[in-house]
Every structure is written in structure tokens, then in C-alpha cells.
Amino acid sequence: MAVVEGARTPFSKAWTDLAGIPAQELGRIAVAEAVERSGVEPGSIDEVIVGNISAPHDAANVARVISLSAGLPRSVPAYTVNRNCGSALQAIADGAFRIQHGAAELIVAAGAESMSRIPLLYGEETKRILLRAMRAKSLRARLAALSRLRLRHFKPVVALETGLTDPVSSLNMGQTAEVLAKEWGIAREEQDRLALESHHRVAAAWREGRVGQEIVPIPLAPLYDRLVEKDNGYRENQTMEALASL
């Protein structure tokens, strides 16, 4: 078993360079480029597996949308997996498992996410009022339904926040990290030192030209006159003092 080829978009922080591009398009860019670089015949691909957490409302099985938009034949099946932050790794593991057990010979495994595009939602009461207005048979009935709206109904539910909160423990990711740090006796300074090392390693990899070949540059709409071709999440000049202040 071997990894034949790979490609990725730049990693961008939410609401920055790539905020206007949905997950299915980011996935399409990476998959199309990886298949092109590999030189394999698209029709010889047995399956496409994509890890994704926040499914786009207009691309429920985002793997299938990515596969078709990347130019793979309709005969190639595709499915999406969700294991939270490990979703893309789960896609790779699923592909390897299928190959190991003779169910496939060639798999495209990928991950796609756009946290910038996770929507704002509205509560059940707001939804009922709006549905009643939409179904009204007359203008008078519609206005009567809408008259029930109050300011509290316009307070959105931040799906990104609720999605990062476990519904069983009611802890978000940061709170969970604090619990685990206490359980395993990991000191704050130890965590910060690991984070600092991570930032510096990524910065060194970019300086030494060991990352750029992975990247598919993305021209930005509407003029397509600006290319995003570098990760923007790492801090080259990160310090322990700055981390300690977080």
C-alpha cells in the first residue's frame, strides 16, 4: 500500500483569506489537483472518502459533491465521514482498511472544512413564527404571524459555538483541554512550549521551501487578481510571553 500523491489548499484562519469559499469548493480544488498530479485515470478510482464535520446545507454528502465537481466519473462512489477533528484522518484510515481487505485498489481520501461558513441559526419559536408567515394564505394572515416576532427572536444561535460544545458533558474544546491537562498532569508552561515549537517548526518549513509544493494556490474572487498560496495560521515570531498571556 502506498500514498500515490497529495495536494492541499493553504490553511487559513476562519474569516480571513478563504472565508468566501465553501468546503465543497476547497475540497474540489485539492482533490482535482491531487488526481491530476498522480496521473491516474479518474475512472480507475474505486471510491472517494472525505472527512467533514459541518456539512454544508447545500452539499449534504459533501464527498459526492467534491468528487463530481473535481471531474471524477459518476460511476465512482463517494461518502462522507465525521469523527470531529479526526475526520480527515478517519477518511484515510477507511480507505486503507478497504484496500487492505481487498474491497478497493485506489482510493481518494480527503478532508474539507470551512469554519467561516458555519451558519447562524434561529431558535424553534422563531422558526415556527416564520413558517406560519410563509404558509399564510393572505397578506393579513402573514402580517399577523410576523407581528408575533420580538427582539429576542432575532438573537441567533452560533452554530460554530454549539458545534464545538459536547452535548453530553456541556464542555467546549477549551474546557475539555483544561480537564485533560489536569488529569494527565500537563503544566501550562509545558503546553505553551509545545505550541511555541509547533509555530517555529512550521515557520522553518516555509522558509526552507519544504511546504510550498503541497499547496494549490487559490485566486480570489471577484477579480481573481490575488493568489492565496500560503498558510496564515502560524506565527513566525511567537514567544512564550505572548502564549502565557492568552
C-alpha positions as a printed NumPy array, in Angstrom:
array([[  0.   ,   0.   ,   0.   ],
       [  1.28 ,   3.484,  -0.835],
       [  0.262,   7.127,  -0.848],
       [  0.483,   7.988,  -4.541],
       [  0.062,  11.767,  -4.446],
       [ -1.393,  14.606,  -2.439],
       [ -2.294,  18.275,  -2.561],
       [ -3.966,  20.812,  -0.315],
       [ -5.218,  24.351,  -0.19 ],
       [ -3.485,  26.825,   2.105],
       [ -4.594,  26.597,   5.743],
       [ -6.355,  29.866,   6.531],
       [ -7.828,  31.066,   9.797],
       [-11.6  ,  31.423,   9.871],
       [-12.99 ,  34.669,   8.428],
       [ -9.751,  35.541,   6.648],
       [ -8.43 ,  34.85 ,   3.134],
       [-10.601,  31.87 ,   2.184],
       [-13.763,  32.794,   4.101],
       [-15.772,  33.207,   0.901],
       [-15.085,  29.699,  -0.395],
       [-17.33 ,  26.822,   0.772],
       [-15.952,  23.492,   1.95 ],
       [-17.058,  21.658,  -1.186],
       [-15.076,  24.049,  -3.383],
       [-11.976,  23.838,  -1.186],
       [-12.269,  20.055,  -1.393],
       [-12.731,  20.139,  -5.146],
       [ -9.572,  22.192,  -5.606],
       [ -7.462,  19.774,  -3.559],
       [ -8.921,  16.56 ,  -4.992],
       [ -8.747,  17.705,  -8.612],
       [ -5.111,  18.741,  -8.191],
       [ -4.108,  15.534,  -6.395],
       [ -5.691,  13.37 ,  -9.093],
       [ -4.074,  15.468, -11.819],
       [ -0.635,  15.204, -10.201],
       [ -0.971,  11.459,  -9.696],
       [ -1.504,  10.723, -13.361],
       [ -4.062,   8.03 , -12.552],
       [ -7.074,   7.525, -14.757],
       [-10.067,   9.012, -12.88 ],
       [-12.233,   6.091, -13.937],
       [ -9.885,   3.682, -12.163],
       [-10.603,   5.253,  -8.759],
       [-12.7  ,   2.888,  -6.672],
       [-14.062,   5.36 ,  -4.134],
       [-13.8  ,   8.865,  -2.708],
       [-13.922,   9.316,   1.082],
       [-13.988,  12.797,   2.611],
       [-13.861,  13.826,   6.263],
       [-16.111,  16.758,   7.112],
       [-17.744,  17.98 ,  10.32 ],
       [-20.095,  20.841,   9.499],
       [-21.881,  19.604,   6.409],
       [-22.756,  22.475,   4.056],
       [-26.528,  22.851,   3.846],
       [-26.322,  22.689,   0.057],
       [-23.907,  19.732,  -0.071],
       [-25.158,  17.159,   2.437],
       [-22.896,  14.349,   1.198],
       [-20.02 ,  16.69 ,   0.542],
       [-17.764,  13.856,  -0.653],
       [-20.064,  13.172,  -3.599],
       [-20.253,  16.852,  -4.5  ],
       [-16.467,  17.154,  -4.344],
       [-15.97 ,  14.02 ,  -6.424],
       [-18.283,  15.109,  -9.231],
       [-17.115,  18.727,  -9.297],
       [-13.482,  17.55 ,  -9.39 ],
       [-14.254,  15.766, -12.652],
       [-14.415,  12.186, -11.438],
       [-16.913,   9.939, -13.236],
       [-20.413,   9.481, -11.822],
       [-19.649,   5.77 , -11.54 ],
       [-17.138,   6.468,  -8.735],
       [-18.977,   6.259,  -5.382],
       [-18.26 ,   8.712,  -2.584],
       [-19.172,   9.039,   1.079],
       [-18.506,  11.423,   3.951],
       [-17.209,  10.545,   7.431],
       [-17.393,  12.578,  10.633],
       [-15.166,  11.969,  13.65 ],
       [-14.894,  15.601,  14.687],
       [-11.291,  16.845,  14.424],
       [-10.135,  13.401,  13.297],
       [-12.496,  13.259,  10.313],
       [ -9.89 ,  13.553,   7.551],
       [ -7.652,  11.013,   9.29 ],
       [-10.678,   8.722,   9.544],
       [-11.175,   9.077,   5.784],
       [ -7.584,   7.942,   5.234],
       [ -7.999,   5.064,   7.69 ],
       [-11.216,   3.955,   5.984],
       [ -9.505,   4.   ,   2.605],
       [ -6.545,   1.993,   3.897],
       [ -8.906,  -0.519,   5.516],
       [-10.795,  -1.049,   2.265],
       [ -7.565,  -1.585,   0.342],
       [ -6.158,  -3.96 ,   2.979],
       [ -9.284,  -6.091,   2.836],
       [ -9.479,  -6.232,  -0.942],
       [-12.555,  -4.023,  -1.308],
       [-10.646,  -1.406,  -3.32 ],
       [ -7.332,  -0.772,  -5.04 ],
       [ -7.345,   3.003,  -5.479],
       [ -8.969,   5.427,  -3.037],
       [ -9.111,   9.215,  -2.879],
       [ -9.15 ,  10.237,   0.807],
       [ -9.527,  13.882,   1.772],
       [-10.731,  16.378,   4.335],
       [-12.655,  19.598,   3.73 ],
       [-13.938,  22.227,   6.129],
       [-14.846,  25.911,   6.178],
       [-15.498,  27.156,   9.696],
       [-16.179,  30.589,   8.215],
       [-19.283,  29.19 ,   6.502],
       [-20.887,  27.55 ,   9.525],
       [-24.236,  29.37 ,   9.689],
       [-26.051,  31.357,  12.307],
       [-29.278,  29.625,  13.334],
       [-32.53 ,  30.702,  14.913],
       [-34.497,  29.04 ,  17.685],
       [-37.554,  26.84 ,  17.343],
       [-40.002,  29.58 ,  18.32 ],
       [-38.625,  31.904,  15.648],
       [-38.816,  29.116,  13.105],
       [-42.463,  28.402,  13.916],
       [-43.415,  32.057,  13.515],
       [-41.622,  32.364,  10.181],
       [-43.106,  29.111,   8.898],
       [-46.572,  30.321,   9.847],
       [-45.927,  33.539,   7.929],
       [-44.641,  31.661,   4.888],
       [-47.72 ,  29.423,   4.813],
       [-50.2  ,  32.251,   5.288],
       [-52.793,  32.498,   2.525],
       [-53.273,  36.243,   2.724],
       [-51.269,  39.357,   3.452],
       [-53.311,  39.95 ,   6.585],
       [-52.552,  36.465,   7.919],
       [-48.874,  36.876,   7.082],
       [-48.654,  40.197,   8.913],
       [-50.496,  38.718,  11.88 ],
       [-47.946,  35.916,  12.086],
       [-44.984,  38.284,  11.777],
       [-46.434,  40.562,  14.457],
       [-45.564,  37.868,  16.994],
       [-41.859,  38.442,  16.434],
       [-39.987,  40.092,  19.293],
       [-36.392,  41.263,  19.59 ],
       [-35.455,  38.062,  21.414],
       [-36.4  ,  36.086,  18.311],
       [-33.605,  37.743,  16.344],
       [-30.848,  36.549,  18.671],
       [-29.049,  33.889,  16.614],
       [-27.654,  30.589,  17.752],
       [-23.96 ,  30.478,  16.82 ],
       [-23.672,  27.028,  15.261],
       [-19.872,  27.159,  15.409],
       [-20.022,  27.571,  19.183],
       [-22.617,  24.861,  19.747],
       [-20.782,  22.555,  17.355],
       [-17.616,  22.851,  19.439],
       [-19.509,  22.04 ,  22.634],
       [-20.095,  18.435,  23.639],
       [-23.836,  17.859,  24.216],
       [-23.199,  15.178,  26.857],
       [-20.659,  16.928,  29.096],
       [-21.607,  20.5  ,  28.06 ],
       [-17.88 ,  21.273,  27.811],
       [-16.378,  23.055,  24.824],
       [-12.982,  22.152,  23.378],
       [-11.043,  24.581,  25.554],
       [-12.737,  23.374,  28.723],
       [-12.102,  19.768,  27.737],
       [ -8.417,  20.578,  27.227],
       [ -8.258,  22.021,  30.752],
       [ -9.791,  18.844,  32.203],
       [ -7.338,  16.63 ,  30.308],
       [ -4.364,  18.764,  31.328],
       [ -5.293,  18.28 ,  34.987],
       [ -5.92 ,  14.551,  34.575],
       [ -2.556,  13.988,  32.884],
       [ -0.574,  16.485,  34.93 ],
       [  0.392,  18.662,  31.972],
       [  1.584,  22.082,  33.125],
       [  0.589,  25.264,  31.305],
       [  4.219,  26.079,  30.548],
       [  4.686,  22.631,  29.034],
       [  1.683,  23.184,  26.765],
       [  2.916,  26.623,  25.746],
       [  6.372,  25.271,  24.95 ],
       [  4.885,  22.636,  22.663],
       [  2.759,  25.295,  20.942],
       [  5.801,  27.531,  20.511],
       [  7.788,  24.691,  18.983],
       [  4.93 ,  23.96 ,  16.592],
       [  4.793,  27.574,  15.361],
       [  8.56 ,  27.68 ,  14.874],
       [  8.656,  24.356,  13.036],
       [  6.001,  25.455,  10.564],
       [  7.784,  28.761,  10.019],
       [ 11.064,  26.935,   9.386],
       [  9.396,  24.561,   6.932],
       [  8.087,  27.511,   4.924],
       [ 11.449,  29.31 ,   4.988],
       [ 13.248,  26.191,   3.796],
       [ 10.8  ,  25.548,   0.952],
       [  9.517,  22.237,   2.316],
       [  5.813,  23.105,   2.213],
       [  5.061,  25.085,  -0.917],
       [  4.936,  22.059,  -3.209],
       [  1.894,  20.773,  -1.317],
       [ -0.12 ,  23.912,  -1.95 ],
       [ -2.646,  24.639,  -4.677],
       [ -2.7  ,  28.456,  -4.991],
       [ -6.228,  29.884,  -4.977],
       [ -7.169,  33.061,  -6.891],
       [ -9.733,  35.136,  -5.014],
       [-12.991,  36.403,  -6.49 ],
       [-14.267,  38.704,  -7.815],
       [-11.267,  39.88 ,  -9.839],
       [ -9.098,  36.774,  -9.33 ],
       [ -6.105,  39.087,  -9.216],
       [ -4.837,  37.942,  -5.826],
       [ -3.464,  34.491,  -5.048],
       [ -3.662,  32.831,  -1.655],
       [ -0.708,  30.486,  -1.612],
       [  0.495,  30.394,   1.984],
       [ -0.828,  29.291,   5.382],
       [ -1.757,  32.203,   7.64 ],
       [ -2.347,  30.49 ,  10.981],
       [  1.182,  30.192,  12.304],
       [  3.135,  32.992,  13.987],
       [  6.767,  33.114,  12.975],
       [  7.669,  35.429,  15.85 ],
       [  5.619,  33.688,  18.53 ],
       [  7.047,  33.891,  22.061],
       [  6.447,  32.171,  25.386],
       [  5.428,  35.517,  26.88 ],
       [  2.717,  36.028,  24.272],
       [  1.412,  32.493,  24.751],
       [  1.335,  32.901,  28.517],
       [ -0.908,  35.95 ,  28.141],
       [ -3.635,  34.008,  26.329]])
